[in-house]
mmCIF file of C-alpha atoms in Angstrom:
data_model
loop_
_atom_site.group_PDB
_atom_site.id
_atom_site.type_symbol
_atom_site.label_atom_id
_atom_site.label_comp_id
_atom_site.label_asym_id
_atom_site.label_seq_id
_atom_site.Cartn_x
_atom_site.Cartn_y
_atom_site.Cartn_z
ATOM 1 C CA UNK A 1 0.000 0.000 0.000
ATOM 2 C CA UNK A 2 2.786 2.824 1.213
ATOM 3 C CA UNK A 3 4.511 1.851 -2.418
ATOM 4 C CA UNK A 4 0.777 2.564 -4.175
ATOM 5 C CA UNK A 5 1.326 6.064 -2.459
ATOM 6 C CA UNK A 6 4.782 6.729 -3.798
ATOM 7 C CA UNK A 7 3.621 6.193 -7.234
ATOM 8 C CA UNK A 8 0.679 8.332 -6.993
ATOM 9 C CA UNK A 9 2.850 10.480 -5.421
ATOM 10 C CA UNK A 10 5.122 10.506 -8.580
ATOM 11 C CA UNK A 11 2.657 10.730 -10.775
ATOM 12 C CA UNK A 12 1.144 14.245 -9.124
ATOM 13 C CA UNK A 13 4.723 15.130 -9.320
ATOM 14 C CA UNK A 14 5.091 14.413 -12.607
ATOM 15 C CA UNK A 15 1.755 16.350 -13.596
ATOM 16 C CA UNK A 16 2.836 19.172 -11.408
ATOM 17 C CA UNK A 17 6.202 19.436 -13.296
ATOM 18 C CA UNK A 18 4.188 19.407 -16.681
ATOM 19 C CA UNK A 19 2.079 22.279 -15.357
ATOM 20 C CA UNK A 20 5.227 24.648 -14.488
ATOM 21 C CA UNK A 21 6.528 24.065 -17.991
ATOM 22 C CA UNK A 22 3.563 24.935 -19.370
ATOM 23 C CA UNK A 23 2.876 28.011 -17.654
ATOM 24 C CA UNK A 24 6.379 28.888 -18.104
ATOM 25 C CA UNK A 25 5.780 28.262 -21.917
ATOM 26 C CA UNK A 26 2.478 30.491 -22.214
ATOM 27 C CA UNK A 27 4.321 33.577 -20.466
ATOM 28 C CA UNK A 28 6.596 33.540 -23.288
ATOM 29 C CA UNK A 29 4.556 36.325 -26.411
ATOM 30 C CA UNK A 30 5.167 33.866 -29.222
ATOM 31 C CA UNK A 31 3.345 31.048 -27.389
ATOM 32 C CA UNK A 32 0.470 33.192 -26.446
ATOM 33 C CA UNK A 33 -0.998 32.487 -30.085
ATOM 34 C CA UNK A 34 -4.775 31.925 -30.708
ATOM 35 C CA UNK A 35 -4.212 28.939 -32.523
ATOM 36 C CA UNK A 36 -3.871 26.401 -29.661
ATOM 37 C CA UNK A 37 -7.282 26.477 -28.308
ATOM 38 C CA UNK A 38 -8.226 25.313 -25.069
ATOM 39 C CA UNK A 39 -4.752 26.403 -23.203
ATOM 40 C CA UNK A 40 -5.301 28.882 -20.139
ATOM 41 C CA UNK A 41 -2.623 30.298 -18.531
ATOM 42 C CA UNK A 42 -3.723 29.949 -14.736
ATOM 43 C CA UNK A 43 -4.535 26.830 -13.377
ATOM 44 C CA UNK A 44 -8.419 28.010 -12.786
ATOM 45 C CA UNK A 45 -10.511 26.287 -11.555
ATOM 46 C CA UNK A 46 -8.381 23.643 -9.385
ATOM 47 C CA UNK A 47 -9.479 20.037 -9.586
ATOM 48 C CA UNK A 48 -10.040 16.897 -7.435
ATOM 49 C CA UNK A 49 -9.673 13.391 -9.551
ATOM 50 C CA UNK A 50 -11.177 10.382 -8.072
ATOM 51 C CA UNK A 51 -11.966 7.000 -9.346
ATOM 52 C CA UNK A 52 -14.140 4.280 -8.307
ATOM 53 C CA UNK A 53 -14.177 0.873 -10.515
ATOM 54 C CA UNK A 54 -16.760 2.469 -12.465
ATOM 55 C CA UNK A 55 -16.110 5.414 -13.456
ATOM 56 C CA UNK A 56 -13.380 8.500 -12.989
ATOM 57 C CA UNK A 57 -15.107 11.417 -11.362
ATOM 58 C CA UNK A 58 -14.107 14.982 -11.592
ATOM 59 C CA UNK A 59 -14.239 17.724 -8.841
ATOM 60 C CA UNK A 60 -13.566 21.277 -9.393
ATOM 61 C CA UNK A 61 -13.957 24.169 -7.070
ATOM 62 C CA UNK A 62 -16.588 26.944 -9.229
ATOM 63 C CA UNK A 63 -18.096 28.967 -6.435
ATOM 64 C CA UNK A 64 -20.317 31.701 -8.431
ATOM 65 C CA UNK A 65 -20.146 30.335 -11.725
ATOM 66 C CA UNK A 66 -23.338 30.572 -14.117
ATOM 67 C CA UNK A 67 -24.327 26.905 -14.711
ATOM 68 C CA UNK A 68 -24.982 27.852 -18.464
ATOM 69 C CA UNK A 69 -21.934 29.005 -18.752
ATOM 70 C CA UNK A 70 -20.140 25.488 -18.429
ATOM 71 C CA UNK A 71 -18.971 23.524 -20.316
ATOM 72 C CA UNK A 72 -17.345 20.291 -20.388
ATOM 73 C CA UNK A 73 -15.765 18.619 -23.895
ATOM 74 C CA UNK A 74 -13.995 15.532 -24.201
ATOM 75 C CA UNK A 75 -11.885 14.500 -26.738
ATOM 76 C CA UNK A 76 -10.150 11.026 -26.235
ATOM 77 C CA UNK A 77 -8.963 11.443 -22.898
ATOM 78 C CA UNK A 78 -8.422 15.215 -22.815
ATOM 79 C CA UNK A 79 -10.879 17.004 -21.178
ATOM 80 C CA UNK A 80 -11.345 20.875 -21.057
ATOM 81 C CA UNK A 81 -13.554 22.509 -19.220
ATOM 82 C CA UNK A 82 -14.458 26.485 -19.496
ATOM 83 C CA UNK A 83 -16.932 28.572 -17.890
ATOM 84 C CA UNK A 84 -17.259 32.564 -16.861
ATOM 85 C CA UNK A 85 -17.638 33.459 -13.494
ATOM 86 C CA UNK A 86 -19.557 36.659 -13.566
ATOM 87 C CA UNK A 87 -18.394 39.594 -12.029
ATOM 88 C CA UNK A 88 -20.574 41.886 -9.398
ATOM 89 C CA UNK A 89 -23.524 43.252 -10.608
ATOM 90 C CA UNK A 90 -24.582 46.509 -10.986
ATOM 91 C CA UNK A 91 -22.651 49.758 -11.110
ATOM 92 C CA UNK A 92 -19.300 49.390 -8.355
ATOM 93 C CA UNK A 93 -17.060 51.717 -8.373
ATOM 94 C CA UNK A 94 -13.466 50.573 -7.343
ATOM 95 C CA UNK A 95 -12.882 52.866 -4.897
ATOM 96 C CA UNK A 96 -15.781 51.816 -3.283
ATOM 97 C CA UNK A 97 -14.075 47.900 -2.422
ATOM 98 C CA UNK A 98 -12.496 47.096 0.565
ATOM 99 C CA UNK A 99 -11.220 44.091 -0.429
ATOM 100 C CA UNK A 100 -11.126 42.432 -3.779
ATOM 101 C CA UNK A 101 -9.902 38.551 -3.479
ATOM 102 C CA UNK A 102 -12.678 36.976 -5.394
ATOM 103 C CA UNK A 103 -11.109 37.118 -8.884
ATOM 104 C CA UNK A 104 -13.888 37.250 -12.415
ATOM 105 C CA UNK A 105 -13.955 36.148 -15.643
ATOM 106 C CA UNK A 106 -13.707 33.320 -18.278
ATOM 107 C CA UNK A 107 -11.652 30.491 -17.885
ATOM 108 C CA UNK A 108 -10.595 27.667 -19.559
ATOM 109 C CA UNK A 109 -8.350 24.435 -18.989
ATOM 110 C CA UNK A 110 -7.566 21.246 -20.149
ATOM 111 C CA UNK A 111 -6.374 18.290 -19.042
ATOM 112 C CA UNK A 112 -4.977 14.701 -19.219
ATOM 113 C CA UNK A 113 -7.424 11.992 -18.033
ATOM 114 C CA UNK A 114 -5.191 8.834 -16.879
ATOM 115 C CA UNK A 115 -7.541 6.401 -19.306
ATOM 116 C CA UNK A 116 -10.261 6.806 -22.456
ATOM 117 C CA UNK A 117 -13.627 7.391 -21.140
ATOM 118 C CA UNK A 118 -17.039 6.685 -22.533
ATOM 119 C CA UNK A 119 -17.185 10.308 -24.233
ATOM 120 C CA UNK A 120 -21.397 9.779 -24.672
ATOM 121 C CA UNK A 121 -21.984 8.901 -21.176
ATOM 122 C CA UNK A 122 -20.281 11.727 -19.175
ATOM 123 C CA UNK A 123 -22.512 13.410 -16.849
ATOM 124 C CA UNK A 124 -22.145 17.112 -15.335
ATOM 125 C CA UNK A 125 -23.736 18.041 -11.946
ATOM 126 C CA UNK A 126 -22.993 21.559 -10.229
ATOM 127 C CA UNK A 127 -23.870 21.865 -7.098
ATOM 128 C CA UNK A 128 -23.447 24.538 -4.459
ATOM 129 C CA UNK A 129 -20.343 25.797 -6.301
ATOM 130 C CA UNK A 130 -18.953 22.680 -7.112
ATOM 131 C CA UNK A 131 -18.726 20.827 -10.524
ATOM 132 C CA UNK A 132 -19.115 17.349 -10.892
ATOM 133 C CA UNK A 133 -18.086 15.229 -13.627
ATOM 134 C CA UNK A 134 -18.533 11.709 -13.628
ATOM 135 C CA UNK A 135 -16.953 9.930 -16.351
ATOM 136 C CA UNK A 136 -17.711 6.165 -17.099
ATOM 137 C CA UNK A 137 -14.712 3.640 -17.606
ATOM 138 C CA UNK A 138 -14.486 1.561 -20.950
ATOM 139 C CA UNK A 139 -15.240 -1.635 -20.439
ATOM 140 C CA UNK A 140 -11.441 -2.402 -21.259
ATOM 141 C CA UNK A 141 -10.699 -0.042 -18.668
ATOM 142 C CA UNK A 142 -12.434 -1.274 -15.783
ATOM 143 C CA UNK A 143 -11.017 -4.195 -13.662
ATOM 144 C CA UNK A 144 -11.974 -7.670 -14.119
ATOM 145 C CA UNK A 145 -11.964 -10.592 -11.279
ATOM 146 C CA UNK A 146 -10.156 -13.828 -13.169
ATOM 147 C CA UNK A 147 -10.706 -16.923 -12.129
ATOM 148 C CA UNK A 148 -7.934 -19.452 -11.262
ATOM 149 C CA UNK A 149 -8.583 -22.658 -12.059
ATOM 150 C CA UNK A 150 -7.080 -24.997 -9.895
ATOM 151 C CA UNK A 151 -5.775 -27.877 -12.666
ATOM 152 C CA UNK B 1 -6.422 38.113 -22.132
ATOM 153 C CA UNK B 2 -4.300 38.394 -18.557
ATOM 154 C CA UNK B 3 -7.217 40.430 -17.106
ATOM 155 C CA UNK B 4 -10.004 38.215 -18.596
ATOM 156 C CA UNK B 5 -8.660 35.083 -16.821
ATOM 157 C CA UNK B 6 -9.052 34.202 -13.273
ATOM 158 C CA UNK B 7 -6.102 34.661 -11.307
ATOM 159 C CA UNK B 8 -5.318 32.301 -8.484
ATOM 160 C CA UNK B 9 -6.180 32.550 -5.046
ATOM 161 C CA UNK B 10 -3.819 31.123 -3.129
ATOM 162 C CA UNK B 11 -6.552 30.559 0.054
ATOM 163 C CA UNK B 12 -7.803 28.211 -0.883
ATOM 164 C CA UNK B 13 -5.561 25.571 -1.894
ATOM 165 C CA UNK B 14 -3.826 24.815 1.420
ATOM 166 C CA UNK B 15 -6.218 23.781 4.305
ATOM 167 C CA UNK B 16 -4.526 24.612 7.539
ATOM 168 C CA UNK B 17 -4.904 25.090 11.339
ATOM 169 C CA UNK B 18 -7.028 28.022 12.819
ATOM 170 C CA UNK B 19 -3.780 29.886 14.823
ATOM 171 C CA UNK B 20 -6.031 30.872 17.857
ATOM 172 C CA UNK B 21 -7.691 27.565 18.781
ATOM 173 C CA UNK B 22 -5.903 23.785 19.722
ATOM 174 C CA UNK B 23 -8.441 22.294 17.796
ATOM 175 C CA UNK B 24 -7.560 19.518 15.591
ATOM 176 C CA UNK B 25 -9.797 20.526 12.794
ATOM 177 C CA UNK B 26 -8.229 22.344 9.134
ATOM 178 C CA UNK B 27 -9.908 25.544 7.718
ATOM 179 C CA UNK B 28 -9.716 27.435 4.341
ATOM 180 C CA UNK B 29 -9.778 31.156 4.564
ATOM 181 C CA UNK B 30 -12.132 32.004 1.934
ATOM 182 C CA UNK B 31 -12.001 34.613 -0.473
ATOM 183 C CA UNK B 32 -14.180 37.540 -0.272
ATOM 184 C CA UNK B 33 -14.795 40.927 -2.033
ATOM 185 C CA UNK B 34 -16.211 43.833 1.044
ATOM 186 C CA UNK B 35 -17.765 47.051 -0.922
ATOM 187 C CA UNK B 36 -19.874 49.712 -0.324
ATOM 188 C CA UNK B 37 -22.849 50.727 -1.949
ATOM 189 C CA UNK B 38 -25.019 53.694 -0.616
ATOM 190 C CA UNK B 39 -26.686 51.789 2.155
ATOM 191 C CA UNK B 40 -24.328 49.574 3.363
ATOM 192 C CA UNK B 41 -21.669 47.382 3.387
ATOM 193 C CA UNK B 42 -21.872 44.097 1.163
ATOM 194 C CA UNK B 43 -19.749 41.034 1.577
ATOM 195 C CA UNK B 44 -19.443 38.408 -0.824
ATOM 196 C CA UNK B 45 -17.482 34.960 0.200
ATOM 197 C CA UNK B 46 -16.516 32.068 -1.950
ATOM 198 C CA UNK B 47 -17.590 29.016 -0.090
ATOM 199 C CA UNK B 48 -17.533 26.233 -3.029
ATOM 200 C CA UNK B 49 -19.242 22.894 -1.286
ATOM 201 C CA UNK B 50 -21.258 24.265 2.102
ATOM 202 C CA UNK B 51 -25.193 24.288 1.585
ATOM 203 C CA UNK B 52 -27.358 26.155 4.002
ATOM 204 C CA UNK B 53 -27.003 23.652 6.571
ATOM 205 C CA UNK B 54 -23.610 23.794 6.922
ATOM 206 C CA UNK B 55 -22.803 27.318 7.033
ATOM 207 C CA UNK B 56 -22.683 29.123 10.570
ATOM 208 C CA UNK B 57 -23.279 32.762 10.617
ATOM 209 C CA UNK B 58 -22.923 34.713 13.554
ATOM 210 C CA UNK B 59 -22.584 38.526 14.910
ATOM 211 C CA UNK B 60 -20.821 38.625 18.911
ATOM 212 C CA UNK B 61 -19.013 41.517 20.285
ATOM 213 C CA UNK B 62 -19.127 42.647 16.780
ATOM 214 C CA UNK B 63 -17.396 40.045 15.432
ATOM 215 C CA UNK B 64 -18.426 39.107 12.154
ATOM 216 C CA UNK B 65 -18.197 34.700 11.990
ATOM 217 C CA UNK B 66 -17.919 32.795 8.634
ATOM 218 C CA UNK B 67 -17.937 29.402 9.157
ATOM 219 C CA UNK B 68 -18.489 26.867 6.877
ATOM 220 C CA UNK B 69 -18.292 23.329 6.311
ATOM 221 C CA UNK B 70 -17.875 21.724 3.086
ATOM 222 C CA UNK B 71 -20.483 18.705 2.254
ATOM 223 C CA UNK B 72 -20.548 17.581 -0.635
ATOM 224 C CA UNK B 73 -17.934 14.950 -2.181
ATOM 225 C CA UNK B 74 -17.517 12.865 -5.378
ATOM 226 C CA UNK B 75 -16.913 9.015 -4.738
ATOM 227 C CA UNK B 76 -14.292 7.138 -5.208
ATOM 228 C CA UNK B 77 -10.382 7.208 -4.426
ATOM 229 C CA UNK B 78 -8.208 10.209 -4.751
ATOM 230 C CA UNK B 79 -6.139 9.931 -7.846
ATOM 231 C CA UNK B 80 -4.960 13.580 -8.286
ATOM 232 C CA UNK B 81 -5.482 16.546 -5.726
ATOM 233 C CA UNK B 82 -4.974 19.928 -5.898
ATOM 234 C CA UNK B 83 -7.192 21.432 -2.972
ATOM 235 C CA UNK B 84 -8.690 19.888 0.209
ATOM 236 C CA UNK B 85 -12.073 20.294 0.699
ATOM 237 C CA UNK B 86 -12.074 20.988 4.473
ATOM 238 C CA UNK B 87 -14.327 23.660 6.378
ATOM 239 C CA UNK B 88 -14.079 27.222 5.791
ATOM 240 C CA UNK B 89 -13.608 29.884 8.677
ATOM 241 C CA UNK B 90 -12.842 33.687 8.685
ATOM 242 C CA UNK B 91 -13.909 36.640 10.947
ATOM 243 C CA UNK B 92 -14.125 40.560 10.462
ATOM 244 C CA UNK B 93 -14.261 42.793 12.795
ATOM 245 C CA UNK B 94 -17.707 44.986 12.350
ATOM 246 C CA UNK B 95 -17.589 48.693 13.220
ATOM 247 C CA UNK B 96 -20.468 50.496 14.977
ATOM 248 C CA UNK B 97 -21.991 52.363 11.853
ATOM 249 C CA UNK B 98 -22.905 48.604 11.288
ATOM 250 C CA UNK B 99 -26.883 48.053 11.436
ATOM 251 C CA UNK B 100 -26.139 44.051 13.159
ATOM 252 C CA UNK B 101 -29.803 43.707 13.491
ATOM 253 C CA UNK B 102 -30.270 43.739 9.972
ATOM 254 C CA UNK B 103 -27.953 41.891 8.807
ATOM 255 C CA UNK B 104 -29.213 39.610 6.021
ATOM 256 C CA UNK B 105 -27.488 36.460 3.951
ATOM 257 C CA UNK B 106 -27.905 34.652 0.963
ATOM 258 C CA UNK B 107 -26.189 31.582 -0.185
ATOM 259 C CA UNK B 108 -26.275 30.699 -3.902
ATOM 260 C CA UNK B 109 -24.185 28.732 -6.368
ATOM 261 C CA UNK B 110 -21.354 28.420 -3.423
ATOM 262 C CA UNK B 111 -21.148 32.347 -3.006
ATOM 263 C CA UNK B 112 -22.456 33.749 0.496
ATOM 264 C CA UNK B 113 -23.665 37.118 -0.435
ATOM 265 C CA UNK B 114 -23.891 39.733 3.343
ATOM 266 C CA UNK B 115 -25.488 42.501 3.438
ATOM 267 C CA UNK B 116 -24.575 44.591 6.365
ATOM 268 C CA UNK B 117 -26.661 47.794 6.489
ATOM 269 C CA UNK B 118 -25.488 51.345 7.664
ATOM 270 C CA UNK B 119 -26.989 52.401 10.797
ATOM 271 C CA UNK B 120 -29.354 55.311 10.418
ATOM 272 C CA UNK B 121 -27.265 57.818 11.826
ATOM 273 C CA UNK B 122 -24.016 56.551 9.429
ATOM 274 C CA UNK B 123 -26.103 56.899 6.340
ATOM 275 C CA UNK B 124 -24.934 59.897 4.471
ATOM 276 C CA UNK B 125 -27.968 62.851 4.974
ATOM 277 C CA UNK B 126 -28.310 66.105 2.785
ATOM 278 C CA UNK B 127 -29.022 68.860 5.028
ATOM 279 C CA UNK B 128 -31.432 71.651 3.872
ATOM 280 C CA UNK B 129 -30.204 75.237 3.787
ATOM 281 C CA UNK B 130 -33.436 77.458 4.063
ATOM 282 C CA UNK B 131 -32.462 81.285 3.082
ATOM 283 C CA UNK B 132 -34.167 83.232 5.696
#
């Protein structure tokens, strides 16, 4: 079980390596072009990935976020996921905030899922500013008990 | 493009201890915008995952209480994590001009919208001159 850990361990290290390189990349003007969709610069909104046998299910943190304004597109096993969080309504002058942490706007990411999921079954729940995303295995991809004959 | 994106917040990735207690619990500090409009003050607080039943509001020794706790989670084993999902806490401090009896909330898609009134005598008056 503790060597389970270290690989998962690896593995978020690996990801979060992957990240800083590509951040690092999309600072850089020439890499800032429109033709590679699907790329934000800011890792918004952050993301919880669990798995069952079942399926692989998707948590992101979306407080305030219009519900029609999500969306959720897979392709293989990239996922991207984009949304707006809308600002304050009505009329605010900025000299009239105290404090200003809660950040506004569109946002978009993408990223890696660790198999193929079943792209027509994926379902989207939001819920009290959370998203939801519960994607269904393959059936390759889920485990499978095997029998041992004893000869 | 940089101001149209949402810049992090680095609250609430990191769960940790509340300084001022021993208790064993982790809290998020979450993020909130405080403005002003004519009538009062309004407070707006990020609190992805706590429905009405968790969230704790209270008003002592004008002391402003946020507490939250965060409900809801998806199944399964962690694979991947970049946030904990563990109970939110902050406090203000109120000043007197607030109106605490007034003091109404409202909780929707995660965001806990305040709205702390101006007492009477804070609200901004126009004073007649009469020419005599």
């Amino acid at each position: 079980m503790a060597q389970l850990n270290a690989f998962a361990d690896m593995e978020n290290l690996r990801r979060e390596v992957d990240r800083a390189f590509e951040e690092f990349a999309t600072q850089s003007p020439a890499s800032r072009a429109a033709f590679l969709p699907g790329r934000g610069p800011r890792r918004y909104p952050l993301i919880n990935l669990l798995e069952d046998k079942e399926n692989l299910y998707i948590e992101a943190l979306t407080p305030g976020v219009e519900p029609q304004s999500l969306s959720v597109s897979v392709m293989r096993n990239r996922l991207t996921l984009s949304g707006e969080k809308t600002r304050i309504q009505g009329d605010v002058k900025p000299e009239a905030f105290h404090r200003s942490e809660r950040s506004s706007g569109k946002f978009v990411r993408t990223f890696d899922l660790p198999v193929e999921v079943d792209e027509g079954k994926i379902q989207a729940e939001y819920k009290s500013g959370l998203l939801i995303i519960t994607l269904p295995k393959p059936e390759k991809a889920k485990p499978r008990q095997v029998n041992v004959k004893v000869g | 493009m940089a101001e149209k994106t949402v810049p992090q917040y680095a609250g609430e990735q990191d769960a940790s201890e509340k300084e001022d207690t021993r208790s064993q619990e982790k809290y998020v500090t979450p993020a909130v915008d405080i403005y002003e409009t004519l009538d009062g003050l309004v407070v707006k607080a990020d609190l992805p995952g706590v429905t009405k039943d968790g969230l704790d509001l209270r008003v002592e020794n004008n002391l402003l209480t946020i507490r939250g706790r965060a409900a809801h989670r998806a199944p399964g084993e962690m694979l991947y994590r970049e946030y904990q999902l563990a109970n939110f806490f902050r406090q203000f401090e109120l000043s007197d001009k607030v109106d605490q009896q007034n003091i109404s909330a409202e909780l929707k898609h995660g965001v806990l919208t305040l709205n702390l009134p101006k007492a009477e005598e804070a609200k901004p008056r126009k004073i007649e001159v009469r020419i005599a």
